[in-house]
Short mmCIF file of C-alpha atoms in Angstrom, two decimals:
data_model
loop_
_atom_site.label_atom_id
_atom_site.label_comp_id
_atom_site.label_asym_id
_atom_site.label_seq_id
_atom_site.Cartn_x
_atom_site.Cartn_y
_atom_site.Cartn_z
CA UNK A 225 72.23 88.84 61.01
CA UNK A 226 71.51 86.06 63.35
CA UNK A 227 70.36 82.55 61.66
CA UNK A 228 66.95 81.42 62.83
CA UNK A 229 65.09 78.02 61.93
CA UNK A 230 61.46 77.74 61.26
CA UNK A 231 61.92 74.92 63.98
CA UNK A 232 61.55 76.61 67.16
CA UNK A 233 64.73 76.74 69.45
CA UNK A 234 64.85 77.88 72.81
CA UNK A 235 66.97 80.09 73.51
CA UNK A 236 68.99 78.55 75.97
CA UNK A 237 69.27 75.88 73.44
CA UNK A 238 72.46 73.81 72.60
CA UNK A 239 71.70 73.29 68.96
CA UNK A 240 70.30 76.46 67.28
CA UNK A 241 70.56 76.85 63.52
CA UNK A 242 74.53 77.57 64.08
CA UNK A 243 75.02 74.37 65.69
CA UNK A 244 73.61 71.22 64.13
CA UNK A 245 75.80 68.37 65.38
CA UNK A 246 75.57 65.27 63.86
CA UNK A 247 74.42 62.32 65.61
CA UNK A 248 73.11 58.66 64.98
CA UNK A 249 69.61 57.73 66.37
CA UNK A 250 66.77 55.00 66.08
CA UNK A 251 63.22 56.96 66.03
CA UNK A 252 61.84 53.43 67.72
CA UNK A 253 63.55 50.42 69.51
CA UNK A 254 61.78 48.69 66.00
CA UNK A 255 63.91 50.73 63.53
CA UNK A 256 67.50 50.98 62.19
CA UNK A 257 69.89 53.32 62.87
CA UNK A 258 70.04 56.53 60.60
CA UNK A 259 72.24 59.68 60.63
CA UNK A 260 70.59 62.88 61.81
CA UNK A 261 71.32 66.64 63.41
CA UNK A 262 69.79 68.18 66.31
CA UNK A 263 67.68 71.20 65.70
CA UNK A 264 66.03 72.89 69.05
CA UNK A 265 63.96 70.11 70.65
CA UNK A 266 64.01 68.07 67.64
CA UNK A 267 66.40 65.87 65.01
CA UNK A 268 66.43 65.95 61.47
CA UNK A 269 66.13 62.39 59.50
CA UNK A 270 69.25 62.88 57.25
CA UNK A 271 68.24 59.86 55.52
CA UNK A 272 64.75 61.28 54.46
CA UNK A 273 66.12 64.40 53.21
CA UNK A 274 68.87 62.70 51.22
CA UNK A 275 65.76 59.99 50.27
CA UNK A 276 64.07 63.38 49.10
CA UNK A 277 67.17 64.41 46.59
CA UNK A 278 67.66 67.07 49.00
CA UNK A 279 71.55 66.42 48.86
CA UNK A 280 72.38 66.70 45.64
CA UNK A 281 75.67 69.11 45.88
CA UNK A 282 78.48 67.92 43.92
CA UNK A 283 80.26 65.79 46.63
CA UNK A 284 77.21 63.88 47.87
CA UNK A 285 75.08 63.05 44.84
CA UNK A 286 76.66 59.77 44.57
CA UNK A 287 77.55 58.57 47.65
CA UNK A 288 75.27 56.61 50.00
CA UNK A 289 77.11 57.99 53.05
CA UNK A 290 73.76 58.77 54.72
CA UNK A 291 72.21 55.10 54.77
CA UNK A 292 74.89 53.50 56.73
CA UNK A 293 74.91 52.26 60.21
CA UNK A 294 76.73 54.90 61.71
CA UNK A 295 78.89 57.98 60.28
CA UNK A 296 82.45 56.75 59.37
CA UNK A 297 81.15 56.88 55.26
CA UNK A 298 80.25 60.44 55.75
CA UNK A 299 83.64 61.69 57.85
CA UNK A 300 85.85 59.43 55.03
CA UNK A 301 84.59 62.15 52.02
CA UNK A 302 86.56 65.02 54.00
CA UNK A 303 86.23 68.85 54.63
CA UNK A 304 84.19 69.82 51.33
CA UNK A 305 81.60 67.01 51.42
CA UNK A 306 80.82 68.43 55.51
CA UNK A 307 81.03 71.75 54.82
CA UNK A 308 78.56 71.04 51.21
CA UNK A 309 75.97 68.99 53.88
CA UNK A 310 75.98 71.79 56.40
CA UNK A 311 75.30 74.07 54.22
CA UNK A 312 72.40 72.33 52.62
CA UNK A 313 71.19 71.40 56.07
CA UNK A 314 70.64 74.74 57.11
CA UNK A 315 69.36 76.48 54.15
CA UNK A 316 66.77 73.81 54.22
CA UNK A 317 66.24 74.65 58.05
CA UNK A 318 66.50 77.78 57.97
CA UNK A 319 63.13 80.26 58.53
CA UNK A 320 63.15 81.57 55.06
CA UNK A 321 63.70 78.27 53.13
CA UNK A 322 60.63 76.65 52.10
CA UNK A 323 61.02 73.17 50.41
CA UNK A 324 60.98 71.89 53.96
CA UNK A 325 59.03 74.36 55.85
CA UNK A 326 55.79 74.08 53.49
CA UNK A 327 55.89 70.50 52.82
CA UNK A 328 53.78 69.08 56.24
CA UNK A 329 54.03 65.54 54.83
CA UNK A 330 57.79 65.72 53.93
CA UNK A 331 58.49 67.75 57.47
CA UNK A 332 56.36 65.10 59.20
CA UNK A 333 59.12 62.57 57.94
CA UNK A 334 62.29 64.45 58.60
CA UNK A 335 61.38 65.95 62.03
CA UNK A 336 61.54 63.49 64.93
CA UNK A 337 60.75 64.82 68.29
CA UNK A 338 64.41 64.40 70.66
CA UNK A 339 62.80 62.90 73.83
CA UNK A 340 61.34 59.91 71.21
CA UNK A 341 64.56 58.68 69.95
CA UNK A 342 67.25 56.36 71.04
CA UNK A 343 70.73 57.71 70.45
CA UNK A 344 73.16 55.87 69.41
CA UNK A 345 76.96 56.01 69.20
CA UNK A 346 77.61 58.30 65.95
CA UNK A 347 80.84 56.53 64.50
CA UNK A 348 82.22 52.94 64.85
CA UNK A 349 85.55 53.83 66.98
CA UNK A 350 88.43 51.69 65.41
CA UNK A 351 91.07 52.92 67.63
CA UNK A 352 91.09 55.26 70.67
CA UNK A 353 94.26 57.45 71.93
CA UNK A 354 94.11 59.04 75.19
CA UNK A 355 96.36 61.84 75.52
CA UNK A 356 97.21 64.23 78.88
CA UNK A 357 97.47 67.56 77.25
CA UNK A 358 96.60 69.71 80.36
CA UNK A 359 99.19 71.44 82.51
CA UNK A 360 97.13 71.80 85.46
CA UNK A 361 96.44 68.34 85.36
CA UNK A 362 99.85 67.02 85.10
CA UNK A 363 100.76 69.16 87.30
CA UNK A 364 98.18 68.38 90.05
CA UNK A 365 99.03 64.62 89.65
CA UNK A 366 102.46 65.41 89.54
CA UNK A 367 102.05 67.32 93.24
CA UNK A 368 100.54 64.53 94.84
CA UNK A 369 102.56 61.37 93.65
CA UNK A 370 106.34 63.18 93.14
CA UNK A 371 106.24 65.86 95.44
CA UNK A 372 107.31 69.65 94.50
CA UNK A 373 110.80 68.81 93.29
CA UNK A 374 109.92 68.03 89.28
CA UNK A 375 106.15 67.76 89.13
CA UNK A 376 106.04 67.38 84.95
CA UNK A 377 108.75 65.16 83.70
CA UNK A 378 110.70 67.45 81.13
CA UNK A 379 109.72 65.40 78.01
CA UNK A 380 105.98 66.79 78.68
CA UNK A 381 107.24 69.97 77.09
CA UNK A 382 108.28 68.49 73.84
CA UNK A 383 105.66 66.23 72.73
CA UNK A 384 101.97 65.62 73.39
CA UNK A 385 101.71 62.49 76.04
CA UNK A 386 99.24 59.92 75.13
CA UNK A 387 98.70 55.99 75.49
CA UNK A 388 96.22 53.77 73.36
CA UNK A 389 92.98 52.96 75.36
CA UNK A 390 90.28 50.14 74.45
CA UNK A 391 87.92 50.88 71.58
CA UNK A 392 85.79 48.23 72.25
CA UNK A 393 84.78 49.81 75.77
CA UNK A 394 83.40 53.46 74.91
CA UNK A 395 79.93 53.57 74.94
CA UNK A 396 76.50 56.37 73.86
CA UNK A 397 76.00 58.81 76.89
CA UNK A 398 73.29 56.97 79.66
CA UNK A 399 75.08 54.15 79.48
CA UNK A 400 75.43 52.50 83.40
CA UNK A 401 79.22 51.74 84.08
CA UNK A 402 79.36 48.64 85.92
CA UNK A 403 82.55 49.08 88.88
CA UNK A 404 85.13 47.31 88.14
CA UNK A 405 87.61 44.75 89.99
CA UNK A 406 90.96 44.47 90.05
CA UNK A 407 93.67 44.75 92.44
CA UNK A 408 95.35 46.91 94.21
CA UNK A 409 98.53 47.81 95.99
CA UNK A 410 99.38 45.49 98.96
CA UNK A 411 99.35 46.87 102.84
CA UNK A 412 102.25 45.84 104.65
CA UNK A 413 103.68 42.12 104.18
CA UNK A 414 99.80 40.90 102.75
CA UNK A 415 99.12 40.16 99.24
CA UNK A 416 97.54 42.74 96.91
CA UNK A 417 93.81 43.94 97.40
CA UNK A 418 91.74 42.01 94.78
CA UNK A 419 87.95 43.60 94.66
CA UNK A 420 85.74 46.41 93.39
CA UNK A 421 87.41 49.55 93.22
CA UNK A 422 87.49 51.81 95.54
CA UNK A 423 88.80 54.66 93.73
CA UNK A 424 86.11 54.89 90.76
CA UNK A 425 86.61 58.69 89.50
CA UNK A 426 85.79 60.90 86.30
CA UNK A 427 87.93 62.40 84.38
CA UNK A 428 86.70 65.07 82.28
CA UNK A 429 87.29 65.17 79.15
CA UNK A 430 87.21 65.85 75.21
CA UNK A 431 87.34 64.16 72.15
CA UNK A 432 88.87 65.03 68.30
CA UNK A 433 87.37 62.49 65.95
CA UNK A 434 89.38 61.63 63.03
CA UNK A 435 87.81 61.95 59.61
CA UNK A 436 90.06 61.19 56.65
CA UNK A 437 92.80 60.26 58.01
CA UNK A 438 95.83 59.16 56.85
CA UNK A 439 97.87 56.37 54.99
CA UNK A 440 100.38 54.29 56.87
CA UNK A 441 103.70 55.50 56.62
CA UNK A 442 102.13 58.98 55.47
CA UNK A 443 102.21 61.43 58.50
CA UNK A 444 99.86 64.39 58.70
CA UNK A 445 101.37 68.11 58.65
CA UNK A 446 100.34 69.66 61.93
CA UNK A 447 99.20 72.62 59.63
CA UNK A 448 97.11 70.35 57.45
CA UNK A 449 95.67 67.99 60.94
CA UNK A 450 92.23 70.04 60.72
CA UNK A 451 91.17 68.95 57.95
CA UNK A 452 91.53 65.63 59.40
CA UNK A 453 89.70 66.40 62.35
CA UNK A 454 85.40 66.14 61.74
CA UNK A 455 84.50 67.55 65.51
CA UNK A 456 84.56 67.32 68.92
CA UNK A 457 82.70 65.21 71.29
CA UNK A 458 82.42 65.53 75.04
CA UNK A 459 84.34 62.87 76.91
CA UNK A 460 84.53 60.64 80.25
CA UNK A 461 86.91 58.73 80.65
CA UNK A 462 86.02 56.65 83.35
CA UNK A 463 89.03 55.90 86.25
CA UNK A 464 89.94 53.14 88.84
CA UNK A 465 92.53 55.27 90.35
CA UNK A 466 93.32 52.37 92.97
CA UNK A 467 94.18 49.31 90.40
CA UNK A 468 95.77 52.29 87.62
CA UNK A 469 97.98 53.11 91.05
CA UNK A 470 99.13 49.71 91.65
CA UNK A 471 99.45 48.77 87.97
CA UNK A 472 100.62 51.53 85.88
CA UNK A 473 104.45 51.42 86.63
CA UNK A 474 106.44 50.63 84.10
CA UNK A 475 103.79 50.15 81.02
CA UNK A 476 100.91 52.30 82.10
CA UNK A 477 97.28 52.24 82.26
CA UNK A 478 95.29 49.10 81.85
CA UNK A 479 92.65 47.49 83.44
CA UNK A 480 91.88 50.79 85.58
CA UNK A 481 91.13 52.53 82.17
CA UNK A 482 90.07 50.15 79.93
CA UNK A 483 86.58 49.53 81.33
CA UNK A 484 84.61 51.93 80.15
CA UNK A 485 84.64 55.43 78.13
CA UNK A 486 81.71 57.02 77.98
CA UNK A 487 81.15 59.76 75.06
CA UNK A 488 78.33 62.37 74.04
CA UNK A 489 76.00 61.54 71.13
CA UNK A 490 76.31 64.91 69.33
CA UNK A 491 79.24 65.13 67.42
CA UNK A 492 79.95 69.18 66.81
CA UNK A 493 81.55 69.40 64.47
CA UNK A 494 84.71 72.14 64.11
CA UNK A 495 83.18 74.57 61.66
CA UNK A 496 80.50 75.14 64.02
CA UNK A 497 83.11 76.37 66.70
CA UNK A 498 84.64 78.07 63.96
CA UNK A 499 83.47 81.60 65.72
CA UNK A 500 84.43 80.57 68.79
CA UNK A 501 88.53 79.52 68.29
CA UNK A 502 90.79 81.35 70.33
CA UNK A 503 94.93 81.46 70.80
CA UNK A 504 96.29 78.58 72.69
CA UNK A 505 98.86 78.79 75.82
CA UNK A 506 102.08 79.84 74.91
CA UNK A 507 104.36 76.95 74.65
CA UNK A 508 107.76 77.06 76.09
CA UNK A 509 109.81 75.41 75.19
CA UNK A 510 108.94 75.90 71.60
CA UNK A 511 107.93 72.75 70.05
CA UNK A 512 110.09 70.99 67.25
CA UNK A 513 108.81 71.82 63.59
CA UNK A 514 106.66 68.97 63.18
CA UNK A 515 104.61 70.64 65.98
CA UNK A 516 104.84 74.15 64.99
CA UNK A 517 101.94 75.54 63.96
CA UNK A 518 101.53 78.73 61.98
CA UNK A 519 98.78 79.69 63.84
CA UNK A 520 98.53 77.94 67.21
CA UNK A 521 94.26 77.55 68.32
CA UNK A 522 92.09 76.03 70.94
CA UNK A 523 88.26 76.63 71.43
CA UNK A 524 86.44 78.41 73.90
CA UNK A 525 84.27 75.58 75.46
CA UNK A 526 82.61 76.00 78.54
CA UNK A 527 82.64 72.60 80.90
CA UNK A 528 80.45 71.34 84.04
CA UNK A 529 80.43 68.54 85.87
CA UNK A 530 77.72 67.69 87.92
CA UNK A 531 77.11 64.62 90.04
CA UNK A 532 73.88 63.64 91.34
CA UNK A 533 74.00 61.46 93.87
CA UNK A 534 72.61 58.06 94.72
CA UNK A 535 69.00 58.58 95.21
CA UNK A 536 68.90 62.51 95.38
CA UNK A 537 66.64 63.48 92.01
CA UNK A 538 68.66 66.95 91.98
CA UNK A 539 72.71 66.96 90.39
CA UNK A 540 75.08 69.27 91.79
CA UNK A 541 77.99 71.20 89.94
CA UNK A 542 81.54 69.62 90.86
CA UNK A 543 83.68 71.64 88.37
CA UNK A 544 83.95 74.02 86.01
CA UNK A 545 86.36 74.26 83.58
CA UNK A 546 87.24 75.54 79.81
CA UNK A 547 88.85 73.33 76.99
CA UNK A 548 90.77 76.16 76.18
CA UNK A 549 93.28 75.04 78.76
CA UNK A 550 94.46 72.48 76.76
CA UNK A 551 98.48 73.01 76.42
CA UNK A 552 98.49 70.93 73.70
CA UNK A 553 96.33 71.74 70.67
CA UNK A 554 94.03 68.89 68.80
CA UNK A 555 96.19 69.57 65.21
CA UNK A 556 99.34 69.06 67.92
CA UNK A 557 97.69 66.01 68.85
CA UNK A 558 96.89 64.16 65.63
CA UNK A 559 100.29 65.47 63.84
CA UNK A 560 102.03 63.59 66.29
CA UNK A 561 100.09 60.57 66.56
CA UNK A 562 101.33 60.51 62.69
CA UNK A 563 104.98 61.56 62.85
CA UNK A 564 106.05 58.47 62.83
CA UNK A 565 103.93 57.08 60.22
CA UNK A 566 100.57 55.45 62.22
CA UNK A 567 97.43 55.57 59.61
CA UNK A 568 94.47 57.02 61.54
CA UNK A 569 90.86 55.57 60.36
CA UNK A 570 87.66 57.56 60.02
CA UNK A 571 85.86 57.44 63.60
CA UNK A 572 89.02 57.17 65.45
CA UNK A 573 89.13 59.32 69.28
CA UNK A 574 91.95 60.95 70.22
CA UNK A 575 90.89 61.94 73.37
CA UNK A 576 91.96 65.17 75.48
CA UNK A 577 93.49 64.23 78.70
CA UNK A 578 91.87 65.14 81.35
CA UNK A 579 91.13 69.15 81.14
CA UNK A 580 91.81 71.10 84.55
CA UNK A 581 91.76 74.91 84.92
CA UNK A 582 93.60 76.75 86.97
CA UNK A 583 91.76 76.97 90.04
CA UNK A 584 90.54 74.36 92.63
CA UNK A 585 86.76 74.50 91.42
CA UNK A 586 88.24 73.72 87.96
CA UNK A 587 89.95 70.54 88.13
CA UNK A 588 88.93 68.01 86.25
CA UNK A 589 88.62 64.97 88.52
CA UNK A 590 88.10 63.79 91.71
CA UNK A 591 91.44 62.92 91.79
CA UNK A 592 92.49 66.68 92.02
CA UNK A 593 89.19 67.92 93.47
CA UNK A 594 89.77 66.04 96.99
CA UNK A 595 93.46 66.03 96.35
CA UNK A 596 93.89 61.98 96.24
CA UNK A 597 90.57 61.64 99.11
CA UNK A 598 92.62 64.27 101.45
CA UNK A 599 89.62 66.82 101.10
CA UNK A 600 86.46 65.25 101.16
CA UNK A 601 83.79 67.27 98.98
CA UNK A 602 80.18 68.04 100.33
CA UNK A 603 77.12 67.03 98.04
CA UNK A 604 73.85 67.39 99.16
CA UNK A 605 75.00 67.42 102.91
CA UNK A 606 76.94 63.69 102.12
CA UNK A 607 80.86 63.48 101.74
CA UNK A 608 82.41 62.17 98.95
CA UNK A 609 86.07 61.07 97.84
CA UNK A 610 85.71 59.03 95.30
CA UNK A 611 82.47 57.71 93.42
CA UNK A 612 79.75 55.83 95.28
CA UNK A 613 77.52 52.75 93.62
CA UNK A 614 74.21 54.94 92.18
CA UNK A 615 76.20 58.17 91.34
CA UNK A 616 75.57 59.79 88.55
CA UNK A 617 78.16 62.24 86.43
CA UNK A 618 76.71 64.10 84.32
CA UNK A 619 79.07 66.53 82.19
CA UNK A 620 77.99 69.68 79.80
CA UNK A 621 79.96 71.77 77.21
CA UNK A 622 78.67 74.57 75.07
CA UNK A 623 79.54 77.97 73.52
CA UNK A 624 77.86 81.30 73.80
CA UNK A 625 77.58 83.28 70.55
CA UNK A 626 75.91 86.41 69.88
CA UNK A 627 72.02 85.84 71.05
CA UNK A 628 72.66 81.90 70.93
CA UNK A 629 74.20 78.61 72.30
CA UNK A 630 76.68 76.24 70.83
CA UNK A 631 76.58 73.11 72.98
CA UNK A 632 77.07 69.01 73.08
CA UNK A 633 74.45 68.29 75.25
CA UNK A 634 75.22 66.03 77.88
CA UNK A 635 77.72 63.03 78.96
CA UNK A 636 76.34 60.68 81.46
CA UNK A 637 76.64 57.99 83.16
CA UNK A 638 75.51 56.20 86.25
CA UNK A 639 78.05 53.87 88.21
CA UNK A 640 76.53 50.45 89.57
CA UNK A 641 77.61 47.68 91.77
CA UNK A 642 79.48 45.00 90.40
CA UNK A 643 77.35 41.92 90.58
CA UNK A 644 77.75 39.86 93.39
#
């Protein structure tokens, strides 16, 4: 039987009655931030329902997890509290239910219309990880800067590849992403470039965030990590490929990373894309037993990129792509970040890596889709290599069930000048 609200949904909809992804938002610019889920067109007030006594399972009753400033409270309680609020939520949403349904002045309350709020970012991030879990990917960027001879460096195989980004930098989906200077390699016998970039890229991407997590020198079992893991957010992870070039050997990525991250405001979360988990690439060689997983699962998540650019009104699809390309799996991910003992905090990312498919129109980044500015792509009748000053990327991900849609809504973000 399929689930229906007595809150129209469309559809085409990203959050049907199945869905309901969890989100922070201010109804006015005047009011304080409060917790809520998207239903159809509309989000539910979480804080008016659990005003209401409306929440009153055994692992809510007493905690005031829902009248916080963002959701970190909420993700600390673990798997039973979510899966006790979800349920709740959509009985009480649901077209049969009606303590919500019949009560106009209580339904008046809850029910804020989506294109009169202000969203928010939905956890404070303590820490952000940034791993590089796709094969196509490495292998694309291994192509273009090493040549055919060893594209993947052999300890890819063994463990999943990450580096710690800047927390302070990610930022709610709309936000503008100012281009940022730095330097870059030097031509010849002159000194290094020193200017915007010229590079700026996407990289499309994911996001696991962290609910429980863990104590320090306590690491997580990779067959225990979902339970750790609230959801899934949609992901860029904004690049300077010209100052990471010239800056990245022998430590990494820095300043051409650290600038920006920009992340959806819906966080699904993994219960809801419980129907749509599927077996994950077969890993060879097999990974050591701290990373062997009884049963070994990605999700089916469709990706888009669009771009839209600088003064066109219309966006135009880039890529398309499929998180279930990930080689390395999000329970790989946060059972390693543990192994040797790092505590993870509710609201931490651990980001994806940048997630190519297999084909051309699948990779995940300008980086691969022009092959390092080597094949210009056509928008709109204009070239592009790289980012221009008033593009924006706009990036989708969503599910198809039986007769409905699973989906983040959208990622955006709009790269300006840096200020003269």
């Amino acid at each position: 039987m399929v689930l229906k609200s007595f809150v129209e949904v469309h559809p085409e909809s990203h959050f049907p009655l199945q869905n309901l992804p969890y989100g922070m938002f201010k109804p006015n610019h005047c009011s304080e931030a409060r917790p809520g889920v998207a239903i159809g067109d509309f989000v539910l007030d979480i804080s008016v329902i659990a005003s209401a006594g409306l929440l009153d399972g055994p692992f809510l009753r007493n905690s005031n997890c829902f009248n916080q400033p963002n959701l970190n409270k909420f993700l600390e309680l673990g798997r039973p509290a979510w899966k006790e609020a979800h349920a709740t939520l959509q009985k009480l949403l649901s077209e049969t239910e009606p303590t919500l349904r019949d009560n106009a002045n209580l339904r008046q309350k809850a029910l804020v219309p989506m294109e009169k709020v202000q969203m928010l970012l939905p956890v404070a991030v303590g820490d952000y990880t940034d791993f590089y879990s796709s094969i196509n990917h490495a292998r694309n960027c291994g192509l273009m800067f090493r040549g055919a001879g060893e594209p993947i460096k052999p300890n890819w195989f063994h463990l999943p590849i990450a580096y710690h980004g800047r927390a302070s930098s990610i930022v709610v989906s709309g936000t503008d992403i100012i281009r940022p200077r730095g330097q870059d390699r030097p031509v010849g016998n002159s000194p290094p470039y020193f200017g915007p970039s010229r590079k700026m890229d996407f990289e499309l991407e994911m996001a696991a965030v962290v609910g429980p997590g863990n104590e320090l020198g306590k690491p997580v079992d990779v067959n225990e990590a979902a339970d750790h893991i609230f959801g899934l957010v949609l992901m860029n992870d904004w690049s300077a490929r010209d100052i990471q070039g010239w800056e990245c050997i022998p430590l990494g990525p820095f300043l051409g990373k650290n600038f920006g991250t920009t992340i959806s405001p819906w966080i699904v979360p993994l219960d809801s894309l419980e129907p749509f988990a599927c077996d994950a690439p077969t890993q060879n060689p097999p990974p050591l037993p701290y990373l062997s997983e009884k049963k070994s699962r990605n999700y089916d998540i469709s990706l888009e990129v669009h771009i839209k650019p600088s003064g066109h009104e219309d966006s135009y699809v880039v890529s398309k792509s499929n998180f279930k390309h990930l080689y390395w799996t999000i329970a790989q991910q946060l059972a390693h970040h543990t192994i040797n003992g790092c505590n993870l905090k509710p609201g931490d990312l651990l980001g994806s890596g940048t997630i190519s498919g297999p084909e051309p129109d699948s990779y995940g980044s300008l980086l691969e889709l022009t092959w390092n500015g080597q094949k210009p792509l056509t928008i709109a009748g204009e070239t592009r290599t790289f980012l221009q000053d008033g593009d924006e990327v706009i990036i989708s991900g969503f599910c198809k069930g039986d007769g409905y849609t699973v989906g983040f809504g959208t990622c955006s973000g709009k790269i300006l000048p840096f200020p003269a």
